[in-house]
PDB file of C-alpha atoms in Angstrom:
ATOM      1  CA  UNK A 605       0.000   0.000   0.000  1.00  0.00           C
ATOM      2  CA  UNK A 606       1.245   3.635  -1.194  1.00  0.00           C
ATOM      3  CA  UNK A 607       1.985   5.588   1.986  1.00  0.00           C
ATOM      4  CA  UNK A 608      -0.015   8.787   0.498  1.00  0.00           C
ATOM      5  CA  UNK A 609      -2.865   8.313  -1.417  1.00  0.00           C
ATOM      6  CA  UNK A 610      -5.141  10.769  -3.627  1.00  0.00           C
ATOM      7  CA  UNK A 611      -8.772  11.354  -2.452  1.00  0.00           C
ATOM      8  CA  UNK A 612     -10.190   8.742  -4.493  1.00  0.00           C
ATOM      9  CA  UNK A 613      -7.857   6.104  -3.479  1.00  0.00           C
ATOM     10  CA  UNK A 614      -8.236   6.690  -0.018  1.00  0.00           C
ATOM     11  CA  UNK A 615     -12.029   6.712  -0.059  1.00  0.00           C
ATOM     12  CA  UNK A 616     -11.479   3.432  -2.494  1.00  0.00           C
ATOM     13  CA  UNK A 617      -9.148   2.285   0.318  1.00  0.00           C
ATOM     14  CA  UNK A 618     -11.995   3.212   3.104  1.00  0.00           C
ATOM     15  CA  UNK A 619     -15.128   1.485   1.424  1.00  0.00           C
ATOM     16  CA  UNK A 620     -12.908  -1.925   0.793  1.00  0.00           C
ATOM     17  CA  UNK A 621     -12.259  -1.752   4.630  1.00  0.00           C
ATOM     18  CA  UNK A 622     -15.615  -1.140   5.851  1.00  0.00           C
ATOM     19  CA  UNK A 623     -14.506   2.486   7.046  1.00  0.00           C
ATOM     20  CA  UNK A 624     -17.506   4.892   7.020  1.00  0.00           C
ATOM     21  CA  UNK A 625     -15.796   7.634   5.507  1.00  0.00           C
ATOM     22  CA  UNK A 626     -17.211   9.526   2.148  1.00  0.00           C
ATOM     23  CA  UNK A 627     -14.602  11.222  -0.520  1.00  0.00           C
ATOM     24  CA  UNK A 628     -16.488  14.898   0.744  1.00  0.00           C
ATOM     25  CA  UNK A 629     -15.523  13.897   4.755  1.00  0.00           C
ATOM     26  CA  UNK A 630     -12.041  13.011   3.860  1.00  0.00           C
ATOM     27  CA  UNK A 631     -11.620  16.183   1.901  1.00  0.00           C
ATOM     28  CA  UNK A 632     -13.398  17.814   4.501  1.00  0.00           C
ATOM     29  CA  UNK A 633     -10.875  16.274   7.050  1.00  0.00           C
ATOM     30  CA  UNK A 634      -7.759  17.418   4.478  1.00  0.00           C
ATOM     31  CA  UNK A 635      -8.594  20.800   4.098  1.00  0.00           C
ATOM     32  CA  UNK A 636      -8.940  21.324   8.274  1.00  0.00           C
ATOM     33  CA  UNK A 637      -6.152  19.716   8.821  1.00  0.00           C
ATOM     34  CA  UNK A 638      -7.114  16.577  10.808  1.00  0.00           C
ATOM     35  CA  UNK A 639      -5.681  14.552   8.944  1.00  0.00           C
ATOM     36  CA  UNK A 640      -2.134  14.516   7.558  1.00  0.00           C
ATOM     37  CA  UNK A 641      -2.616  15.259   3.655  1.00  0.00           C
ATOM     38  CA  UNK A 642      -0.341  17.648   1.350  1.00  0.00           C
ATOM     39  CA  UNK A 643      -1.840  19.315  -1.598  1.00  0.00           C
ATOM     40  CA  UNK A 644      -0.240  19.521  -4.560  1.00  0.00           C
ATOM     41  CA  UNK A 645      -1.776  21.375  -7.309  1.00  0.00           C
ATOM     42  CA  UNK A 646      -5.097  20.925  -7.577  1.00  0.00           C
ATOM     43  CA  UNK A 647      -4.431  17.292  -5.945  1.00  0.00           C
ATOM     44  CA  UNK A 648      -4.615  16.368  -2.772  1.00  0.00           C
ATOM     45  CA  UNK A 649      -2.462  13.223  -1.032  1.00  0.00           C
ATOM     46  CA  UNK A 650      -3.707  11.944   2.559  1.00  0.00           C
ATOM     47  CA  UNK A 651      -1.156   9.512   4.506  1.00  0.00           C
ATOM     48  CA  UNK A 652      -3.288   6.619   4.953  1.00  0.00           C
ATOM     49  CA  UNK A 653      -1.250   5.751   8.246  1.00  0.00           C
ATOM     50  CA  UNK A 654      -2.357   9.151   9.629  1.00  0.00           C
ATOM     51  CA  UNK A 655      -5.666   8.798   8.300  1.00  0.00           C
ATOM     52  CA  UNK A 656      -5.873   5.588  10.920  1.00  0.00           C
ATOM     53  CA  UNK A 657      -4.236   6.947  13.504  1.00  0.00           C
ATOM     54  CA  UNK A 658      -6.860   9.668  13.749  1.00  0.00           C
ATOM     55  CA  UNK A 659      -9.420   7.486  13.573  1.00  0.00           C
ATOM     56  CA  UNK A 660      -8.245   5.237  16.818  1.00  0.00           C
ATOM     57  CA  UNK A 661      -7.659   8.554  18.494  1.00  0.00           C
ATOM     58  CA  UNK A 662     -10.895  10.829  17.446  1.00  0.00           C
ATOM     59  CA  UNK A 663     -14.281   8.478  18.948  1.00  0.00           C
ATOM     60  CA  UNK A 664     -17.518  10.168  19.842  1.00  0.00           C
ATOM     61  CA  UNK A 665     -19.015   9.451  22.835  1.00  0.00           C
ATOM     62  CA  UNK A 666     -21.783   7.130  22.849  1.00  0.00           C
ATOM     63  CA  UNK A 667     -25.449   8.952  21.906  1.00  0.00           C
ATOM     64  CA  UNK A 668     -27.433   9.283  25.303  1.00  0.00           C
ATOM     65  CA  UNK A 669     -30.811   7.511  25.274  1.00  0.00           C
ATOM     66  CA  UNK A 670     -33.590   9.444  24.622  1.00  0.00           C
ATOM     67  CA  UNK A 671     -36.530   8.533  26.280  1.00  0.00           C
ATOM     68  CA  UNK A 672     -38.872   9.966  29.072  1.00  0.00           C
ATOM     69  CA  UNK A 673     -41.068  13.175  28.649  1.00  0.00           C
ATOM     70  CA  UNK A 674     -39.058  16.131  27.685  1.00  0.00           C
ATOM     71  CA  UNK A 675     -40.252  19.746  28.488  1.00  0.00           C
ATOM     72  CA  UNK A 676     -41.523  22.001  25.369  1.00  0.00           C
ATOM     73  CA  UNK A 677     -42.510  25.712  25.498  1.00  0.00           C
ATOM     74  CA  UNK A 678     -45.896  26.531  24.179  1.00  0.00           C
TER      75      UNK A 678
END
């Protein structure tokens, strides 16, 4: 495996490994700098290694259950 991919590799790359990740989130992720990526031209290379390593750092927290009777204003 290439150490730096382009955008459509790496979302290739993402969907053959069952990782949730759309081409528009990784460029997302890029362009904000979460992930390591260098843009070259118009191009624009992510490091897949840093790609995983941000995704066994970043987790949500689990969603809270919502149930009960919540308060509305009238």
């Amino acid at each position: 495996m290439k150490k730096m991919n382009s955008i459509n590799e790496t979302a290739k790359l993402c969907r053959e490994n069952d990782i949730g990740i759309s081409r528009s989130h990784l460029i997302q992720l890029a362009k904000n700098g979460s992930i390591p990526s260098v843009k070259i031209g118009q191009k624009i290379l992510i490091n897949w290694d840093g790609l995983m390593k941000f995704l066994d750092t970043n987790t949500l927290p689990p969603d809270e259950p919502k149930s009960g009777i919540r308060k509305i204003s009238a």
